[in-house]
Tab-separated table of C-alpha atoms in Angstrom:
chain	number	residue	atom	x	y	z
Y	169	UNK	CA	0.000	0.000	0.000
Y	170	UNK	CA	1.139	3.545	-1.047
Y	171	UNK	CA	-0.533	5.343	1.886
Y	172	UNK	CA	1.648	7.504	4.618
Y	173	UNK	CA	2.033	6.451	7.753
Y	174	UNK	CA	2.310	9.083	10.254
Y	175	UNK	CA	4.479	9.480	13.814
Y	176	UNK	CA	4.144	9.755	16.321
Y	177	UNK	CA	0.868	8.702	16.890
Y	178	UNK	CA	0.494	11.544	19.638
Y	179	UNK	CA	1.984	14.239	20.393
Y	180	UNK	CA	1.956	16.768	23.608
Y	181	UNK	CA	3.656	20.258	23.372
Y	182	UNK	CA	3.752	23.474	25.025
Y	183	UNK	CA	2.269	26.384	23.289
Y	184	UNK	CA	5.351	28.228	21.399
Y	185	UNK	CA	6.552	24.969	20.687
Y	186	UNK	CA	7.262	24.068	17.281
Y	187	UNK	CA	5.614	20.204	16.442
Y	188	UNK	CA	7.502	17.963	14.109
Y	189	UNK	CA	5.265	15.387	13.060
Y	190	UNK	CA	6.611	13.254	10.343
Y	191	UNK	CA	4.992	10.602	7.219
Y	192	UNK	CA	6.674	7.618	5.741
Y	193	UNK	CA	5.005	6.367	2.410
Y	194	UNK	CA	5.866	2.780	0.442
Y	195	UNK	CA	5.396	3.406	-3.008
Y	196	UNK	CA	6.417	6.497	-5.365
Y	197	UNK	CA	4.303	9.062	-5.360
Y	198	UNK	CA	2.895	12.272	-7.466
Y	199	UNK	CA	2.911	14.195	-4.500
Y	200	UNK	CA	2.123	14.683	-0.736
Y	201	UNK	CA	-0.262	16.630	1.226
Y	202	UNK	CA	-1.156	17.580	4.772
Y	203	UNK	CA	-4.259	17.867	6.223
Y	204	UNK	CA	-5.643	18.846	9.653
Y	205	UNK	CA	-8.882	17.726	11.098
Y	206	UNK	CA	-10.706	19.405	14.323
Y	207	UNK	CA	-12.524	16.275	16.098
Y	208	UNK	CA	-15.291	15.130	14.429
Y	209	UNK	CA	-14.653	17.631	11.211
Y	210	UNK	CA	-13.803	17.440	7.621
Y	211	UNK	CA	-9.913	17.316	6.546
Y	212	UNK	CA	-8.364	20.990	6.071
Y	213	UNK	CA	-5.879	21.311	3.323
Y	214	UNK	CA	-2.869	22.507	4.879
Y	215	UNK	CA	0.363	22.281	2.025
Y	216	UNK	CA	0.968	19.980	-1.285
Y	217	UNK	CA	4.382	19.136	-1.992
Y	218	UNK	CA	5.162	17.644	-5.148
Y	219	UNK	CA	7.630	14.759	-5.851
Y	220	UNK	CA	10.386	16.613	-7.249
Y	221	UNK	CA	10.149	19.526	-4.691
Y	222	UNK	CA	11.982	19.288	-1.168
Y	223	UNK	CA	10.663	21.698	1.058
Y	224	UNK	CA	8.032	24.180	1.055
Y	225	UNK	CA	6.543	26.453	3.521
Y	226	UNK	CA	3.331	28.211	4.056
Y	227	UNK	CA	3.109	30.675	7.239
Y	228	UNK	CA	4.297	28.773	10.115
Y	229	UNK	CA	4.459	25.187	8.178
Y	230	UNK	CA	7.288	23.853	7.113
Y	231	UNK	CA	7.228	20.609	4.994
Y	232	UNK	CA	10.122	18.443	3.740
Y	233	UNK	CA	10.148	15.727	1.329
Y	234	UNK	CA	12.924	13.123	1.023
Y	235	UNK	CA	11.627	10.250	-2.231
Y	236	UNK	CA	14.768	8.814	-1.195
Y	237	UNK	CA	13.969	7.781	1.824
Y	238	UNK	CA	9.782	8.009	1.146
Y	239	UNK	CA	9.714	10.197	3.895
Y	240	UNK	CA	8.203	13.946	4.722
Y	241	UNK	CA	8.059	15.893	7.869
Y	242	UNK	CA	5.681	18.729	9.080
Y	243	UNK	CA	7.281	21.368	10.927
Y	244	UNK	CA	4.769	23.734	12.848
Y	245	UNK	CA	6.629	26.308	14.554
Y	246	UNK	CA	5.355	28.605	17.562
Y	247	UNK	CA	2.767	26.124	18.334
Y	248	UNK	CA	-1.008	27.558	19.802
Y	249	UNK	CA	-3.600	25.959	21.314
Y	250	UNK	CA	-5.472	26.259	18.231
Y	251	UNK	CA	-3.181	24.494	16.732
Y	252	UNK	CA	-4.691	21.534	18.911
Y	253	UNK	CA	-5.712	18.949	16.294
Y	254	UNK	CA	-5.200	15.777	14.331
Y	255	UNK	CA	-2.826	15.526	11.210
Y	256	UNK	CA	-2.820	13.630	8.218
Y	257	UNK	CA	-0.656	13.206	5.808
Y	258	UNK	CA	-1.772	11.988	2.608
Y	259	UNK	CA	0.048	10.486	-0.595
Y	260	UNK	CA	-1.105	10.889	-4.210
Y	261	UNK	CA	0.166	8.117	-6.537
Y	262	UNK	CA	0.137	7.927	-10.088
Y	263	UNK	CA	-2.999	6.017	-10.024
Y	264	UNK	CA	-4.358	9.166	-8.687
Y	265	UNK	CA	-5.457	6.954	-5.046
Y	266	UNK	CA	-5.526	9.560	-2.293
Y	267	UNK	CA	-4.654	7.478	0.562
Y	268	UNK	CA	-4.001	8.373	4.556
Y	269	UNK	CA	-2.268	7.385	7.670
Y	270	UNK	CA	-4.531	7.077	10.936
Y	271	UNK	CA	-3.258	10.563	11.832
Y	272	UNK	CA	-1.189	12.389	14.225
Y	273	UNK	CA	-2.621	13.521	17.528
Y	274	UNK	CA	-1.238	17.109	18.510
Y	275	UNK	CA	-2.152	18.818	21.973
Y	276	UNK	CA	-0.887	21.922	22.248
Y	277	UNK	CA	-0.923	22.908	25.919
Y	278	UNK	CA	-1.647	26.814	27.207
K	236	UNK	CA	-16.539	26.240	3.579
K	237	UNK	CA	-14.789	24.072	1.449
K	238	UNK	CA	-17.102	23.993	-0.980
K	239	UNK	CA	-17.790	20.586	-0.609
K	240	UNK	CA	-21.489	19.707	0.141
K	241	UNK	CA	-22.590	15.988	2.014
K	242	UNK	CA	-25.791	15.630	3.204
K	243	UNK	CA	-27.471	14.436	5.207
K	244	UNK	CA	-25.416	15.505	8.040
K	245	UNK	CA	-26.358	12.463	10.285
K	246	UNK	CA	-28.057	9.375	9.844
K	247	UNK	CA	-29.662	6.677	12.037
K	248	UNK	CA	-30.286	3.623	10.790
K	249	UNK	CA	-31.106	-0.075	11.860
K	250	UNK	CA	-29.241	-2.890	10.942
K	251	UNK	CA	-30.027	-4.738	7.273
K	252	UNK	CA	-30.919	-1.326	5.839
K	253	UNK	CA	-29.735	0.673	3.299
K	254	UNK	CA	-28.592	4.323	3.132
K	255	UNK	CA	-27.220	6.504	0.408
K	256	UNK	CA	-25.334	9.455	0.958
K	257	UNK	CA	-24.920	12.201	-1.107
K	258	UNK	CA	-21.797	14.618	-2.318
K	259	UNK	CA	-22.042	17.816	-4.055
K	260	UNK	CA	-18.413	18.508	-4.977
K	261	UNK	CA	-16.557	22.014	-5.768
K	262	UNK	CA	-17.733	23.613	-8.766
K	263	UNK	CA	-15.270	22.677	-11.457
K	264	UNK	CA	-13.582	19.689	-9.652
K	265	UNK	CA	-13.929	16.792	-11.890
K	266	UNK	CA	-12.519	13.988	-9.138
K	267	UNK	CA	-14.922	13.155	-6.101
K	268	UNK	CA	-13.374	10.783	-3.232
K	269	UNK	CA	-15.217	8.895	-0.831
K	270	UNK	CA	-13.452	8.099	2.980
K	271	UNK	CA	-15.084	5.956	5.952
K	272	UNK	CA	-13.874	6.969	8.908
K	273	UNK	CA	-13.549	5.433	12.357
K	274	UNK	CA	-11.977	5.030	15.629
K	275	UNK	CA	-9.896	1.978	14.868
K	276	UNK	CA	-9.599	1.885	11.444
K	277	UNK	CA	-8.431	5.753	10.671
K	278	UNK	CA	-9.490	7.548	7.361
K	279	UNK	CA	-10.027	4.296	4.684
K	280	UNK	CA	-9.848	5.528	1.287
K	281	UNK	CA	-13.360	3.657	-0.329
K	282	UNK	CA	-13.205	5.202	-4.211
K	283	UNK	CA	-13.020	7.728	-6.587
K	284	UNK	CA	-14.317	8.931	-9.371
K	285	UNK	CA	-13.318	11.183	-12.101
K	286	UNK	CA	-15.654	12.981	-14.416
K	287	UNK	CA	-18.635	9.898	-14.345
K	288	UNK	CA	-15.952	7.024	-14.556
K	289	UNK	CA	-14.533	5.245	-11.426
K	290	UNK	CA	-10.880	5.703	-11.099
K	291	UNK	CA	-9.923	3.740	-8.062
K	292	UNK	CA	-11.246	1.037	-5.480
K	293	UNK	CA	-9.889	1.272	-2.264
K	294	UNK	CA	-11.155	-1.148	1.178
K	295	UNK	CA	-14.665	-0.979	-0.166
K	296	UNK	CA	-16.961	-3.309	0.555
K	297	UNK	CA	-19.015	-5.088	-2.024
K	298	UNK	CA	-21.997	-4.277	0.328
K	299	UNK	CA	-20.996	-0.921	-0.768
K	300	UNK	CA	-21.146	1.003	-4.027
K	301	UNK	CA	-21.074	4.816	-5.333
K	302	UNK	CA	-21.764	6.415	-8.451
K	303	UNK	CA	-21.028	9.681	-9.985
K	304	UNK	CA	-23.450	11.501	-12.076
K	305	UNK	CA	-23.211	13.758	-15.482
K	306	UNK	CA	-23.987	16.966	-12.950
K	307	UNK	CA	-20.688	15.488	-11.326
K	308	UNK	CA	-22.295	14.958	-8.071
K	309	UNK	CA	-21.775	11.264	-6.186
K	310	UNK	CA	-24.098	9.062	-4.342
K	311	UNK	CA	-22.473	5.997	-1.479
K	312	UNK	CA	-24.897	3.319	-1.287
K	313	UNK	CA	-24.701	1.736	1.223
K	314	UNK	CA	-26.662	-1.311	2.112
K	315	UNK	CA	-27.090	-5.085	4.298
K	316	UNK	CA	-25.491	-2.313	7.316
K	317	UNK	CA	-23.885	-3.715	10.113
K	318	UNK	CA	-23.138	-2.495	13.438
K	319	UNK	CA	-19.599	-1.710	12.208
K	320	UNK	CA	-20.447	0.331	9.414
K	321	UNK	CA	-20.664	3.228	12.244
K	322	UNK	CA	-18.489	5.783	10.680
K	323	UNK	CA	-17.775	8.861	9.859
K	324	UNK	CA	-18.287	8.942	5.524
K	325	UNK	CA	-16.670	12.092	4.239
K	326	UNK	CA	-16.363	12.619	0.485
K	327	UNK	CA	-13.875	15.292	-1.257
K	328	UNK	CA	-13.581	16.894	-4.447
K	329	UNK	CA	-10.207	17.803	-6.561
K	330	UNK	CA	-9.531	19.134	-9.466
K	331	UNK	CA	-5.964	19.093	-11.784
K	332	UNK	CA	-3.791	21.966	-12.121
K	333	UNK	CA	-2.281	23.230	-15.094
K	334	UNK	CA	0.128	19.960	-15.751
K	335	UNK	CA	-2.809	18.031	-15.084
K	336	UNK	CA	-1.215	16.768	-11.405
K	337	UNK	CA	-4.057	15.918	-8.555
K	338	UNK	CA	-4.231	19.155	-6.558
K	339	UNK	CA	-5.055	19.313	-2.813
K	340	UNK	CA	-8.496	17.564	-2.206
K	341	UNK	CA	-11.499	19.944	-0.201
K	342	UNK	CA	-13.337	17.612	2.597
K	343	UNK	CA	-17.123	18.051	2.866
K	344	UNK	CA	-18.015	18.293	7.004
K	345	UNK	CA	-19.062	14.511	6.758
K	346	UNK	CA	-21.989	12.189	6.646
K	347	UNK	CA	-21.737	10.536	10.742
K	348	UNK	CA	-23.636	6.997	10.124
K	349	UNK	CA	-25.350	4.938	13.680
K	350	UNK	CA	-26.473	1.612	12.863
K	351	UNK	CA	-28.243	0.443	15.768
């Protein structure tokens, strides 16, 4: 299976903070996305990043990807309490599949 | 608003019936996505279609099936239900960018399914 896997599975921080929260995917991929999800929700785009891009950052996010090791990290720096959420990362492969991980946990603490 | 439209917005049900639920995507987006989503088993991909045609199968069950119409809208039947099938079902829409690569997908709020 293609889809990302993410870790940790949970993750407790201070506000101000930054979160690192990283994916590992099996297969090769058109690109890879993040997504956050407020309990009980719908999936919030966060950032794309495509397979022959390496990092890429969108106010506070940060997001690396390494195809040579199928990995990608998030990088949230000066963490809030509304930043309090689950992640997802989800892969894009050239069957056009959009698969996920079971998500990242992230409490950011006042 | 993501643009993405599900209704209805909850659902009870018994067990042996059959649902469908419903998925207005983003005007323009040509690819709709279905997800179940639960507890244990995290976001499952189900399917997706692409302009009327289905373009991938994912952990759906045959119990299952989906559709997508000319108007580009989708339907999840769902049917036979189970206890189990107590999810969260949200469906998403994406469209292609100018190289024709899958841009970021928009989430509709979600479709929460009780089979009691």
């Amino acid at each position: 299976s293609q889809q990302g896997e993410e870790d940790p599975q949970a993750l407790s921080i201070q506000e101000g903070e930054n979160a690192t929260m990283n994916c590992s995917y099996k297969t090769s991929i058109n690109n890879l996305q993040w997504y956050r999800q407020n309990s009980g929700r719908g999936l919030v785009h966060l950032i794309l990043i495509r397979s022959n891009e390496r990092e890429k950052h969108s106010g506070r996010l940060r997001v690396t990807l390494d195809t040579s090791k199928k990995s990608s990290s998030l990088l949230i720096t000066a963490s809030r309490a509304a930043d309090t959420a689950s992640y997802f990362c989800g892969v894009t492969g050239a069957n056009s599949k959009l698969t996920f991980g079971k998500g990242i946990t992230l409490s950011v603490r006042p | 608003d993501s643009g993405v439209t599900q209704t209805p917005k909850h659902l009870i049900t018994a067990t042996g019936q059959r649902v469908t639920l419903r998925c207005s995507p983003r005007s323009g987006d040509l690819s709709v996505y279905w997800y179940q989503q639960s507890l244990d088993q995290g976001l499952q991909f189900l399917i997706q279609y692409y302009n009327g045609e289905e373009r991938a199968k994912g952990n759906i069950l045959e119990r299952f099936s989906a559709q997508q119409f000319p108007d580009l809208h989708s339907e999840l039947n769902l049917s036979s239900l189970e206890l189990g099938d107590s999810a969260l079902y949200f469906c998403a829409s994406s469209g292609l960018d100018r190289v024709f690569l899958r841009t970021e997908a928009f989430f509709g709020q979600g479709t929460r399914l009780t089979v009691v």
